[in-house]
């Protein structure tokens, strides 16, 4: 299950529902904004 830290939660909530779902499906912890950026970069690279 994905974990989203309280510090990252506001930025996560700004994303589209589609992106949020893709991130949650990966079951990765998002402890910092850098973790969020990394996952977003992976999603873009997979295109």
Short mmCIF file of N, CA, C and O in Angstrom, two decimals:
data_model
loop_
_atom_site.label_atom_id
_atom_site.label_comp_id
_atom_site.label_asym_id
_atom_site.label_seq_id
_atom_site.Cartn_x
_atom_site.Cartn_y
_atom_site.Cartn_z
N UNK A 1 0.84 -1.18 0.00
CA UNK A 1 0.00 0.00 0.00
C UNK A 1 0.88 1.24 0.00
O UNK A 1 1.90 1.30 0.67
N UNK A 2 0.48 2.23 -0.76
CA UNK A 2 1.23 3.48 -0.84
C UNK A 2 1.09 4.27 0.45
O UNK A 2 0.06 4.24 1.10
N UNK A 3 2.17 4.97 0.79
CA UNK A 3 2.14 5.88 1.93
C UNK A 3 2.46 7.27 1.40
O UNK A 3 3.41 7.46 0.64
N UNK A 4 1.68 8.24 1.77
CA UNK A 4 1.90 9.63 1.38
C UNK A 4 2.05 10.44 2.66
O UNK A 4 1.11 10.54 3.45
N UNK A 5 3.23 10.99 2.86
CA UNK A 5 3.48 11.74 4.09
C UNK A 5 2.64 13.02 4.11
O UNK A 5 2.27 13.55 3.07
N UNK A 6 2.33 13.50 5.30
CA UNK A 6 1.56 14.74 5.41
C UNK A 6 2.23 15.92 4.70
O UNK A 6 1.55 16.81 4.20
N UNK A 7 3.55 15.91 4.62
CA UNK A 7 4.26 17.01 3.95
C UNK A 7 4.04 16.99 2.44
O UNK A 7 4.06 18.04 1.80
N UNK A 8 3.82 15.82 1.87
CA UNK A 8 3.64 15.67 0.42
C UNK A 8 2.16 15.71 0.03
O UNK A 8 1.82 16.03 -1.11
N UNK A 9 1.29 15.42 0.96
CA UNK A 9 -0.15 15.29 0.68
C UNK A 9 -0.75 16.48 -0.09
O UNK A 9 -1.48 16.26 -1.06
N UNK A 10 -0.45 17.72 0.27
CA UNK A 10 -1.05 18.84 -0.48
C UNK A 10 -0.68 18.84 -1.96
O UNK A 10 -1.53 19.09 -2.82
N UNK A 11 0.57 18.55 -2.28
CA UNK A 11 0.99 18.50 -3.68
C UNK A 11 0.37 17.31 -4.38
O UNK A 11 -0.03 17.40 -5.55
N UNK A 12 0.29 16.19 -3.69
CA UNK A 12 -0.34 15.00 -4.26
C UNK A 12 -1.79 15.29 -4.64
O UNK A 12 -2.25 14.91 -5.70
N UNK A 13 -2.49 15.99 -3.78
CA UNK A 13 -3.91 16.29 -4.02
C UNK A 13 -4.13 17.23 -5.20
O UNK A 13 -5.22 17.26 -5.76
N UNK A 14 -3.10 17.97 -5.59
CA UNK A 14 -3.21 18.86 -6.74
C UNK A 14 -3.19 18.11 -8.07
O UNK A 14 -3.57 18.66 -9.10
N UNK A 15 -2.73 16.87 -8.05
CA UNK A 15 -2.63 16.08 -9.28
C UNK A 15 -4.00 15.62 -9.75
O UNK A 15 -4.96 15.56 -8.97
N UNK A 16 -4.07 15.26 -11.02
CA UNK A 16 -5.33 14.73 -11.57
C UNK A 16 -5.64 13.38 -10.93
O UNK A 16 -4.74 12.69 -10.43
N UNK A 17 -6.89 13.00 -10.97
CA UNK A 17 -7.29 11.71 -10.43
C UNK A 17 -6.55 10.57 -11.12
O UNK A 17 -6.15 9.59 -10.48
N UNK A 18 -6.35 10.70 -12.41
CA UNK A 18 -5.65 9.66 -13.18
C UNK A 18 -4.22 9.48 -12.68
O UNK A 18 -3.76 8.35 -12.46
N UNK A 19 -3.52 10.59 -12.48
CA UNK A 19 -2.14 10.50 -11.98
C UNK A 19 -2.10 9.94 -10.56
O UNK A 19 -1.25 9.12 -10.24
N UNK A 20 -3.00 10.41 -9.73
CA UNK A 20 -3.04 9.89 -8.35
C UNK A 20 -3.25 8.39 -8.35
O UNK A 20 -2.58 7.67 -7.62
N UNK A 21 -4.15 7.91 -9.19
CA UNK A 21 -4.41 6.47 -9.26
C UNK A 21 -3.18 5.71 -9.74
O UNK A 21 -2.86 4.64 -9.20
N UNK A 22 -2.49 6.24 -10.74
CA UNK A 22 -1.28 5.58 -11.24
C UNK A 22 -0.22 5.51 -10.15
O UNK A 22 0.48 4.49 -10.03
N UNK A 23 -0.09 6.55 -9.39
CA UNK A 23 0.90 6.56 -8.31
C UNK A 23 0.51 5.55 -7.23
O UNK A 23 1.35 4.76 -6.77
N UNK A 24 -0.75 5.55 -6.83
CA UNK A 24 -1.20 4.63 -5.79
C UNK A 24 -1.05 3.18 -6.21
O UNK A 24 -0.74 2.31 -5.38
N UNK A 25 -1.25 2.89 -7.49
CA UNK A 25 -1.11 1.51 -7.99
C UNK A 25 0.32 1.00 -7.88
O UNK A 25 0.54 -0.21 -7.86
N UNK A 26 1.27 1.89 -7.79
CA UNK A 26 2.68 1.49 -7.70
C UNK A 26 3.09 1.07 -6.29
O UNK A 26 4.18 0.52 -6.11
N UNK A 27 2.27 1.35 -5.32
CA UNK A 27 2.56 0.96 -3.94
C UNK A 27 3.93 1.43 -3.47
O UNK A 27 4.72 0.66 -2.93
N UNK A 28 4.20 2.71 -3.70
CA UNK A 28 5.48 3.28 -3.29
C UNK A 28 5.25 4.29 -2.16
O UNK A 28 4.23 4.97 -2.13
N UNK A 29 6.21 4.39 -1.25
CA UNK A 29 6.10 5.41 -0.21
C UNK A 29 6.52 6.77 -0.75
O UNK A 29 7.52 6.89 -1.46
N UNK A 30 5.75 7.79 -0.44
CA UNK A 30 6.08 9.16 -0.82
C UNK A 30 6.36 9.94 0.46
O UNK A 30 5.46 10.51 1.06
N UNK A 31 7.61 9.90 0.87
CA UNK A 31 8.01 10.56 2.11
C UNK A 31 8.41 12.01 1.89
O UNK A 31 8.30 12.82 2.79
N UNK A 32 8.90 12.30 0.68
CA UNK A 32 9.36 13.66 0.37
C UNK A 32 8.82 14.07 -0.99
O UNK A 32 8.37 13.23 -1.78
N UNK A 33 8.92 15.34 -1.28
CA UNK A 33 8.52 15.83 -2.59
C UNK A 33 9.38 15.21 -3.68
O UNK A 33 8.93 14.99 -4.81
N UNK A 34 10.62 14.87 -3.34
CA UNK A 34 11.52 14.25 -4.31
C UNK A 34 11.05 12.84 -4.68
O UNK A 34 11.21 12.42 -5.82
N UNK A 35 10.45 12.13 -3.73
CA UNK A 35 9.86 10.82 -4.03
C UNK A 35 8.72 10.98 -5.03
O UNK A 35 8.59 10.20 -5.97
N UNK A 36 7.91 12.00 -4.82
CA UNK A 36 6.79 12.27 -5.73
C UNK A 36 7.30 12.61 -7.13
O UNK A 36 6.80 12.08 -8.13
N UNK A 37 8.31 13.45 -7.20
CA UNK A 37 8.88 13.82 -8.49
C UNK A 37 9.44 12.60 -9.20
O UNK A 37 9.25 12.41 -10.41
N UNK A 38 10.11 11.72 -8.47
CA UNK A 38 10.69 10.51 -9.05
C UNK A 38 9.61 9.63 -9.67
O UNK A 38 9.76 9.16 -10.80
N UNK A 39 8.52 9.43 -8.96
CA UNK A 39 7.43 8.60 -9.49
C UNK A 39 6.81 9.25 -10.72
O UNK A 39 6.52 8.58 -11.71
N UNK A 40 6.62 10.56 -10.68
CA UNK A 40 6.07 11.26 -11.84
C UNK A 40 7.00 11.15 -13.05
O UNK A 40 6.54 10.95 -14.17
N UNK A 41 8.31 11.23 -12.82
CA UNK A 41 9.26 11.08 -13.92
C UNK A 41 9.19 9.68 -14.51
O UNK A 41 9.30 9.50 -15.73
N UNK A 42 9.03 8.67 -13.66
CA UNK A 42 8.90 7.29 -14.15
C UNK A 42 7.64 7.14 -15.00
O UNK A 42 7.68 6.47 -16.05
N UNK A 43 6.56 7.73 -14.57
CA UNK A 43 5.30 7.64 -15.33
C UNK A 43 5.48 8.30 -16.69
O UNK A 43 5.05 7.74 -17.71
N UNK A 44 6.11 9.45 -16.73
CA UNK A 44 6.33 10.15 -18.00
C UNK A 44 7.23 9.32 -18.91
O UNK A 44 6.98 9.19 -20.11
N UNK A 45 8.29 8.73 -18.35
CA UNK A 45 9.22 7.95 -19.15
C UNK A 45 8.54 6.72 -19.77
O UNK A 45 8.90 6.29 -20.87
N UNK A 46 7.57 6.16 -19.06
CA UNK A 46 6.86 4.99 -19.57
C UNK A 46 5.87 5.38 -20.68
O UNK A 46 5.46 4.53 -21.45
N UNK A 47 5.51 6.66 -20.69
CA UNK A 47 4.66 7.26 -21.69
C UNK A 47 3.47 6.49 -22.03
O UNK A 47 2.83 6.43 -22.98
#
